[in-house]
PDB file of C-alpha atoms and ligand atoms in Angstrom:
ATOM      1  CA  MET A 116     -11.979  17.732  29.188  1.00 51.00           C
ATOM      2  CA  LYS A 117     -13.324  14.924  27.061  1.00 51.00           C
ATOM      3  CA  LYS A 118     -12.549  11.352  29.118  1.00 53.00           C
ATOM      4  CA  TYR A 119     -10.089   9.464  27.190  1.00 54.00           C
ATOM      5  CA  PRO A 120     -12.163   6.771  25.437  1.00 56.00           C
ATOM      6  CA  PHE A 121      -9.404   4.252  24.606  1.00 55.00           C
ATOM      7  CA  LYS A 122      -8.810   3.192  27.892  1.00 57.00           C
ATOM      8  CA  THR A 123      -7.838  -0.375  27.676  1.00 58.00           C
ATOM      9  CA  VAL A 124      -5.073   0.757  25.357  1.00 58.00           C
ATOM     10  CA  ASN A 125      -4.368   3.213  27.314  1.00 64.00           C
ATOM     11  CA  THR A 126      -3.638   1.183  30.288  1.00 61.00           C
ATOM     12  CA  ALA A 127      -1.839  -1.098  28.711  1.00 58.00           C
ATOM     13  CA  PHE A 128       0.314   1.917  27.191  1.00 60.00           C
ATOM     14  CA  PHE A 129       0.463   3.090  30.860  1.00 60.00           C
ATOM     15  CA  LEU A 130       1.883  -0.593  32.186  1.00 56.00           C
ATOM     16  CA  ALA A 131       4.461  -0.848  29.158  1.00 56.00           C
ATOM     17  CA  LEU A 132       5.484   2.617  29.543  1.00 58.00           C
ATOM     18  CA  THR A 133       6.026   1.335  34.093  1.00 55.00           C
ATOM     19  CA  PHE A 134       7.989  -1.594  32.970  1.00 52.00           C
ATOM     20  CA  PRO A 135      11.338   0.117  31.259  1.00 50.00           C
ATOM     21  CA  ALA A 136      13.839  -2.544  32.934  1.00 49.00           C
ATOM     22  CA  VAL A 137      13.189  -4.699  30.463  1.00 56.00           C
ATOM     23  CA  ALA A 138      14.792  -4.475  26.695  1.00 63.00           C
ATOM     24  CA  LEU A 139      10.948  -3.805  25.377  1.00 80.00           C
ATOM     25  CA  SER A 140      11.831  -2.068  21.911  1.00 90.00           C
ATOM     26  CA  HIS A 141      14.281  -3.292  18.637  1.00 93.00           C
ATOM     27  CA  GLU A 142      17.343  -3.696  18.309  1.00 94.00           C
ATOM     28  CA  ALA A 143      20.289  -4.397  15.953  1.00 95.00           C
ATOM     29  CA  GLY A 144      19.847  -8.605  14.470  1.00 96.00           C
ATOM     30  CA  ASP A 145      16.007  -8.614  16.079  1.00 96.00           C
ATOM     31  CA  PHE A 146      13.896  -9.944  13.528  1.00 97.00           C
ATOM     32  CA  ILE A 147      10.001  -8.351  13.536  1.00 98.00           C
ATOM     33  CA  LEU A 148       7.810  -9.821  11.483  1.00 98.00           C
ATOM     34  CA  ARG A 149       3.722  -7.875  11.097  1.00 98.00           C
ATOM     35  CA  VAL A 150       0.465  -8.995  10.168  1.00 98.00           C
ATOM     36  CA  GLY A 151      -2.504  -6.783   9.485  1.00 98.00           C
ATOM     37  CA  ALA A 152      -4.787  -5.223   7.568  1.00 97.00           C
ATOM     38  CA  VAL A 153      -3.395  -2.876   3.903  1.00 97.00           C
ATOM     39  CA  SER A 154      -5.416  -0.324   2.684  1.00 97.00           C
ATOM     40  CA  VAL A 155      -4.087   0.086  -1.433  1.00 97.00           C
ATOM     41  CA  ALA A 156      -5.945   3.957  -1.530  1.00 98.00           C
ATOM     42  CA  PRO A 157      -5.109   4.875  -5.177  1.00 97.00           C
ATOM     43  CA  ASP A 158      -3.573   9.024  -5.829  1.00 97.00           C
ATOM     44  CA  GLU A 159      -3.879   8.657  -9.426  1.00 94.00           C
ATOM     45  CA  SER A 160      -3.452  10.720 -12.516  1.00 96.00           C
ATOM     46  CA  SER A 161      -3.924   9.465 -16.146  1.00 97.00           C
ATOM     47  CA  SER A 162      -3.557  11.132 -19.336  1.00 97.00           C
ATOM     48  CA  LEU A 163      -6.724  11.302 -21.734  1.00 97.00           C
ATOM     49  CA  ILE A 164      -8.181   7.895 -22.935  1.00 97.00           C
ATOM     50  CA  SER A 165      -6.735   7.817 -26.760  1.00 97.00           C
ATOM     51  CA  THR A 166      -8.199   4.987 -29.679  1.00 96.00           C
ATOM     52  CA  VAL A 167      -6.077   4.465 -32.791  1.00 96.00           C
ATOM     53  CA  ASN A 168      -9.313   5.349 -34.571  1.00 94.00           C
ATOM     54  CA  THR A 169      -9.858   8.796 -33.230  1.00 95.00           C
ATOM     55  CA  GLY A 170      -6.246   9.838 -30.681  1.00 96.00           C
ATOM     56  CA  ALA A 171      -6.839  11.501 -28.028  1.00 97.00           C
ATOM     57  CA  LEU A 172     -10.673  11.750 -26.726  1.00 97.00           C
ATOM     58  CA  ALA A 173     -10.997  15.204 -25.103  1.00 97.00           C
ATOM     59  CA  ALA A 174     -11.885  15.128 -21.124  1.00 97.00           C
ATOM     60  CA  THR A 175     -11.678  10.982 -20.607  1.00 97.00           C
ATOM     61  CA  LYS A 176      -9.547   9.432 -18.197  1.00 97.00           C
ATOM     62  CA  ALA A 177      -8.870   6.200 -16.610  1.00 97.00           C
ATOM     63  CA  GLY A 178      -9.240   5.666 -12.554  1.00 97.00           C
ATOM     64  CA  VAL A 179      -8.277   2.655 -10.348  1.00 97.00           C
ATOM     65  CA  GLY A 180     -10.556   2.143  -7.265  1.00 97.00           C
ATOM     66  CA  ASP A 181      -9.381   0.764  -3.413  1.00 97.00           C
ATOM     67  CA  SER A 182      -8.406  -2.059  -2.344  1.00 97.00           C
ATOM     68  CA  THR A 183      -7.675  -4.025   1.420  1.00 97.00           C
ATOM     69  CA  GLN A 184      -6.374  -7.049   1.681  1.00 96.00           C
ATOM     70  CA  VAL A 185      -4.688  -9.478   4.605  1.00 96.00           C
ATOM     71  CA  GLY A 186      -0.378  -8.026   4.302  1.00 95.00           C
ATOM     72  CA  LEU A 187       2.450  -9.334   5.989  1.00 96.00           C
ATOM     73  CA  ASN A 188       6.199  -6.740   6.888  1.00 95.00           C
ATOM     74  CA  PHE A 189       9.109  -8.522   7.591  1.00 97.00           C
ATOM     75  CA  VAL A 190      11.768  -6.311   9.575  1.00 98.00           C
ATOM     76  CA  TYR A 191      15.211  -6.548   9.985  1.00 98.00           C
ATOM     77  CA  MET A 192      17.274  -4.380  12.192  1.00 97.00           C
ATOM     78  CA  LEU A 193      20.856  -3.451  10.795  1.00 98.00           C
ATOM     79  CA  THR A 194      20.973  -1.412  13.773  1.00 97.00           C
ATOM     80  CA  ASP A 195      18.926  -0.065  16.645  1.00 96.00           C
ATOM     81  CA  ASN A 196      18.280   2.761  14.804  1.00 97.00           C
ATOM     82  CA  ILE A 197      17.886   1.788  11.199  1.00 98.00           C
ATOM     83  CA  GLY A 198      15.348  -1.451   9.698  1.00 98.00           C
ATOM     84  CA  ALA A 199      14.841  -2.712   6.376  1.00 98.00           C
ATOM     85  CA  GLU A 200      11.711  -3.987   5.504  1.00 98.00           C
ATOM     86  CA  VAL A 201       9.951  -5.439   3.120  1.00 98.00           C
ATOM     87  CA  LEU A 202       6.131  -5.513   2.431  1.00 96.00           C
ATOM     88  CA  ALA A 203       4.117  -8.767   0.849  1.00 94.00           C
ATOM     89  CA  ALA A 204       0.846  -9.321   0.979  1.00 93.00           C
ATOM     90  CA  THR A 205      -2.201 -11.327  -0.809  1.00 94.00           C
ATOM     91  CA  PRO A 206      -3.267  -9.580  -3.621  1.00 96.00           C
ATOM     92  CA  PHE A 207      -5.327  -6.794  -4.168  1.00 96.00           C
ATOM     93  CA  GLU A 208      -8.173  -6.409  -6.633  1.00 97.00           C
ATOM     94  CA  HIS A 209      -9.020  -2.914  -8.270  1.00 97.00           C
ATOM     95  CA  ASP A 210     -11.732  -2.453 -10.395  1.00 98.00           C
ATOM     96  CA  LEU A 211     -10.891  -0.281 -13.771  1.00 98.00           C
ATOM     97  CA  THR A 212     -13.017   2.403 -14.876  1.00 97.00           C
ATOM     98  CA  ALA A 213     -13.129   4.607 -17.465  1.00 97.00           C
ATOM     99  CA  ALA A 214     -14.197   8.541 -17.409  1.00 97.00           C
ATOM    100  CA  GLY A 215     -15.912  10.812 -19.902  1.00 97.00           C
ATOM    101  CA  LEU A 216     -16.982   8.490 -22.579  1.00 96.00           C
ATOM    102  CA  ASP A 217     -20.593   8.630 -22.803  1.00 96.00           C
ATOM    103  CA  GLN A 218     -19.748  12.348 -24.213  1.00 96.00           C
ATOM    104  CA  TYR A 219     -19.116   9.642 -27.793  1.00 95.00           C
ATOM    105  CA  GLY A 220     -21.750   7.566 -27.390  1.00 94.00           C
ATOM    106  CA  PHE A 221     -20.692   4.913 -24.949  1.00 95.00           C
ATOM    107  CA  ALA A 222     -22.034   3.801 -21.929  1.00 96.00           C
ATOM    108  CA  THR A 223     -19.418   2.125 -20.326  1.00 96.00           C
ATOM    109  CA  ARG A 224     -17.574   2.942 -16.978  1.00 97.00           C
ATOM    110  CA  ASN A 225     -16.371  -0.396 -15.656  1.00 97.00           C
ATOM    111  CA  LEU A 226     -13.637  -1.541 -18.155  1.00 97.00           C
ATOM    112  CA  GLY A 227     -12.918  -4.368 -15.765  1.00 98.00           C
ATOM    113  CA  THR A 228     -10.458  -5.707 -12.832  1.00 98.00           C
ATOM    114  CA  THR A 229      -7.080  -6.005 -12.174  1.00 97.00           C
ATOM    115  CA  ASP A 230      -5.259  -7.904  -9.380  1.00 97.00           C
ATOM    116  CA  GLN A 231      -1.233  -6.363  -8.405  1.00 97.00           C
ATOM    117  CA  LEU A 232       0.832  -7.008  -5.862  1.00 96.00           C
ATOM    118  CA  PRO A 233       3.319  -4.253  -4.906  1.00 95.00           C
ATOM    119  CA  PRO A 234       5.994  -6.186  -2.740  1.00 96.00           C
ATOM    120  CA  THR A 235       8.295  -2.946  -1.413  1.00 97.00           C
ATOM    121  CA  LEU A 236      11.723  -2.843   0.179  1.00 98.00           C
ATOM    122  CA  THR A 237      12.211   0.370   2.818  1.00 98.00           C
ATOM    123  CA  PHE A 238      15.484   1.277   5.035  1.00 98.00           C
ATOM    124  CA  ASN A 239      13.525   3.014   7.785  1.00 98.00           C
ATOM    125  CA  TYR A 240      15.304   5.634  10.391  1.00 98.00           C
ATOM    126  CA  PHE A 241      13.508   4.215  14.004  1.00 98.00           C
ATOM    127  CA  LEU A 242      13.098   7.563  16.517  1.00 97.00           C
ATOM    128  CA  GLY A 243      14.150   6.486  20.062  1.00 95.00           C
ATOM    129  CA  ASN A 244      16.472   3.896  21.040  1.00 92.00           C
ATOM    130  CA  SER A 245      16.548   0.149  22.901  1.00 90.00           C
ATOM    131  CA  GLY A 246      14.460   1.087  26.306  1.00 90.00           C
ATOM    132  CA  SER A 247      11.617   2.974  23.972  1.00 93.00           C
ATOM    133  CA  ALA A 248       8.342   1.993  24.749  1.00 94.00           C
ATOM    134  CA  ILE A 249       7.373   3.879  21.126  1.00 96.00           C
ATOM    135  CA  ARG A 250       9.483   3.858  18.005  1.00 97.00           C
ATOM    136  CA  PRO A 251       8.291   6.120  15.351  1.00 98.00           C
ATOM    137  CA  TYR A 252      10.085   6.026  12.442  1.00 98.00           C
ATOM    138  CA  VAL A 253      10.623   6.790   8.536  1.00 98.00           C
ATOM    139  CA  GLY A 254      12.381   5.269   5.131  1.00 98.00           C
ATOM    140  CA  LEU A 255      12.663   5.487   1.550  1.00 98.00           C
ATOM    141  CA  GLY A 256      12.910   2.336  -0.654  1.00 98.00           C
ATOM    142  CA  VAL A 257      12.026   0.775  -3.444  1.00 98.00           C
ATOM    143  CA  ASN A 258       8.922  -1.448  -4.916  1.00 98.00           C
ATOM    144  CA  TYR A 259       8.118  -3.223  -7.948  1.00 97.00           C
ATOM    145  CA  THR A 260       4.015  -3.860  -8.975  1.00 97.00           C
ATOM    146  CA  THR A 261       3.302  -5.933 -11.255  1.00 97.00           C
ATOM    147  CA  PHE A 262      -0.929  -6.822 -12.321  1.00 97.00           C
ATOM    148  CA  PHE A 263      -2.342  -9.894 -13.381  1.00 96.00           C
ATOM    149  CA  GLU A 264      -5.416 -11.760 -13.362  1.00 96.00           C
ATOM    150  CA  LYS A 265      -6.504  -8.686 -16.165  1.00 97.00           C
ATOM    151  CA  SER A 266     -10.252  -8.944 -16.912  1.00 97.00           C
ATOM    152  CA  LEU A 267     -12.463  -6.870 -19.031  1.00 98.00           C
ATOM    153  CA  SER A 268     -16.089  -6.108 -17.619  1.00 98.00           C
ATOM    154  CA  SER A 269     -18.850  -7.675 -20.051  1.00 97.00           C
ATOM    155  CA  GLN A 270     -20.125  -4.070 -20.722  1.00 96.00           C
ATOM    156  CA  ALA A 271     -16.477  -2.824 -22.119  1.00 97.00           C
ATOM    157  CA  ARG A 272     -16.077  -6.443 -24.062  1.00 97.00           C
ATOM    158  CA  ASN A 273     -20.078  -6.324 -25.484  1.00 97.00           C
ATOM    159  CA  GLU A 274     -20.122  -2.586 -26.337  1.00 96.00           C
ATOM    160  CA  LEU A 275     -16.760  -1.720 -27.116  1.00 96.00           C
ATOM    161  CA  GLY A 276     -15.549  -4.851 -28.405  1.00 96.00           C
ATOM    162  CA  ALA A 277     -12.843  -5.128 -26.491  1.00 97.00           C
ATOM    163  CA  SER A 278     -10.530  -7.732 -25.573  1.00 97.00           C
ATOM    164  CA  SER A 279      -6.279  -8.460 -24.437  1.00 97.00           C
ATOM    165  CA  LEU A 280      -6.239  -6.318 -21.380  1.00 98.00           C
ATOM    166  CA  ASP A 281      -2.830  -5.210 -20.477  1.00 97.00           C
ATOM    167  CA  LEU A 282      -0.857  -3.210 -17.858  1.00 98.00           C
ATOM    168  CA  ASP A 283       2.399  -2.572 -18.116  1.00 97.00           C
ATOM    169  CA  ASP A 284       4.696  -3.496 -14.805  1.00 97.00           C
ATOM    170  CA  SER A 285       6.128  -0.790 -12.943  1.00 98.00           C
ATOM    171  CA  TYR A 286       9.476   0.170 -10.812  1.00 97.00           C
ATOM    172  CA  GLY A 287       9.147   3.791  -8.720  1.00 98.00           C
ATOM    173  CA  LEU A 288      10.519   4.752  -5.023  1.00 98.00           C
ATOM    174  CA  ALA A 289       8.355   4.723  -1.968  1.00 98.00           C
ATOM    175  CA  TYR A 290       8.223   6.787   1.012  1.00 98.00           C
ATOM    176  CA  ARG A 291       7.067   5.352   4.426  1.00 98.00           C
ATOM    177  CA  ALA A 292       6.332   6.452   7.575  1.00 98.00           C
ATOM    178  CA  GLY A 293       4.760   5.095  10.489  1.00 98.00           C
ATOM    179  CA  VAL A 294       4.818   4.290  14.532  1.00 98.00           C
ATOM    180  CA  ASP A 295       6.040   1.095  16.517  1.00 98.00           C
ATOM    181  CA  TRP A 296       4.065   0.749  19.816  1.00 97.00           C
ATOM    182  CA  ASN A 297       6.459  -2.071  22.002  1.00 95.00           C
ATOM    183  CA  LEU A 298       2.749  -3.412  24.795  1.00 94.00           C
ATOM    184  CA  THR A 299       5.390  -5.799  25.861  1.00 92.00           C
ATOM    185  CA  GLU A 300       9.422  -7.449  25.512  1.00 90.00           C
ATOM    186  CA  ASN A 301       7.857  -9.096  22.072  1.00 94.00           C
ATOM    187  CA  TRP A 302       4.529  -8.229  21.059  1.00 96.00           C
ATOM    188  CA  MET A 303       3.793  -4.786  20.032  1.00 97.00           C
ATOM    189  CA  LEU A 304       1.242  -2.739  18.080  1.00 98.00           C
ATOM    190  CA  ASN A 305       1.927  -0.588  14.162  1.00 98.00           C
ATOM    191  CA  ALA A 306       0.237   2.383  11.948  1.00 98.00           C
ATOM    192  CA  SER A 307       1.985   3.027   9.501  1.00 98.00           C
ATOM    193  CA  MET A 308       2.073   4.282   6.098  1.00 98.00           C
ATOM    194  CA  TRP A 309       3.605   4.505   2.542  1.00 98.00           C
ATOM    195  CA  LYS A 310       3.654   6.586  -0.640  1.00 98.00           C
ATOM    196  CA  ILE A 311       4.438   4.609  -3.411  1.00 98.00           C
ATOM    197  CA  ASP A 312       5.193   5.873  -6.838  1.00 98.00           C
ATOM    198  CA  ILE A 313       3.169   3.279  -9.419  1.00 97.00           C
ATOM    199  CA  ASP A 314       2.719   4.396 -13.190  1.00 98.00           C
ATOM    200  CA  THR A 315       1.444   1.937 -15.598  1.00 97.00           C
ATOM    201  CA  ASP A 316       0.423   1.897 -19.332  1.00 97.00           C
ATOM    202  CA  ALA A 317      -3.168   0.350 -20.191  1.00 97.00           C
ATOM    203  CA  SER A 318      -4.346  -0.805 -22.962  1.00 98.00           C
ATOM    204  CA  PHE A 319      -6.841  -3.175 -24.707  1.00 98.00           C
ATOM    205  CA  ASN A 320      -7.690  -3.687 -27.831  1.00 97.00           C
ATOM    206  CA  SER A 321     -11.391  -2.754 -29.172  1.00 96.00           C
ATOM    207  CA  ALA A 322     -13.472  -1.875 -32.303  1.00 93.00           C
ATOM    208  CA  LEU A 323     -11.398   1.775 -32.484  1.00 93.00           C
ATOM    209  CA  GLY A 324      -8.321  -0.118 -32.854  1.00 96.00           C
ATOM    210  CA  LYS A 325      -5.634  -0.624 -29.285  1.00 97.00           C
ATOM    211  CA  VAL A 326      -6.995   2.045 -27.154  1.00 97.00           C
ATOM    212  CA  THR A 327      -3.971   3.245 -24.062  1.00 98.00           C
ATOM    213  CA  ALA A 328      -3.704   5.489 -21.409  1.00 97.00           C
ATOM    214  CA  ASP A 329      -1.045   6.576 -19.154  1.00 98.00           C
ATOM    215  CA  VAL A 330      -1.971   6.132 -15.413  1.00 97.00           C
ATOM    216  CA  ASP A 331       0.257   7.488 -12.239  1.00 97.00           C
ATOM    217  CA  ILE A 332      -1.374   4.940  -9.633  1.00 97.00           C
ATOM    218  CA  ASP A 333       0.670   6.734  -7.199  1.00 98.00           C
ATOM    219  CA  PRO A 334      -1.632   5.260  -4.051  1.00 98.00           C
ATOM    220  CA  TRP A 335      -1.392   5.578  -0.016  1.00 98.00           C
ATOM    221  CA  VAL A 336      -1.029   2.822   1.317  1.00 98.00           C
ATOM    222  CA  TYR A 337      -2.294   2.740   5.123  1.00 98.00           C
ATOM    223  CA  MET A 338      -1.521  -0.593   7.361  1.00 98.00           C
ATOM    224  CA  ILE A 339      -2.842  -1.428  10.632  1.00 98.00           C
ATOM    225  CA  SER A 340      -0.772  -4.301  12.185  1.00 98.00           C
ATOM    226  CA  LEU A 341       0.170  -6.308  15.282  1.00 98.00           C
ATOM    227  CA  GLY A 342       4.023  -7.042  15.467  1.00 98.00           C
ATOM    228  CA  TYR A 343       6.015  -9.750  17.006  1.00 97.00           C
ATOM    229  CA  ARG A 344       9.840  -9.077  18.283  1.00 96.00           C
ATOM    230  CA  PHE A 345      12.326 -12.398  17.966  1.00 92.00           C
TER     231      PHE A 345
HETATM  232 NI1   NI B 503       4.066   8.247 -10.323  1.00 74.06          NI
END
């Protein structure tokens, strides 16, 4: 049998389990702040890219790249098992791409970039109780995503005559799962994820008239964080 590699972490876990007398886990009225790294990985699907002059261009699609930022979670425990949680972060910057334009004589693949902020409110149900070191949870909530600092690549501007990039804001459902691992009375580690329904209509003006694509970004969002319970 292989030796478990995370010996230090394992020891902290063991210590956490061996002092159950302290109320070491989430209780009604607790406020939890988590700080960590949040990674947004789009699981996107796109309509065909369409222009006013040509209509839909067969075998084309728009794409959105990954982005990682510093994220914050605020949790307020309404009961020992139900917490309201907000996800906040510094702005995520994503690359925007177009696939398939080469068939129509254009070399452009990199369309540009956009920043976005996806504030998300979820209500989470925590398993276990106020004495449990480990509190897995699942939740459901709503997301609002706004796009800003939208900029077109020089290739898109020069080759396609692109200008005025726009991406509509999005409202949608957010699904949540994660686990808090209480190390001490106040400190915890967290690993968690969201699946968020983010859909946008993207457009820009070009030499072929207005270019449009409907993009379901629908990202998986992952967070690793350190939390503190007040
Ligand atoms: Ni969607």
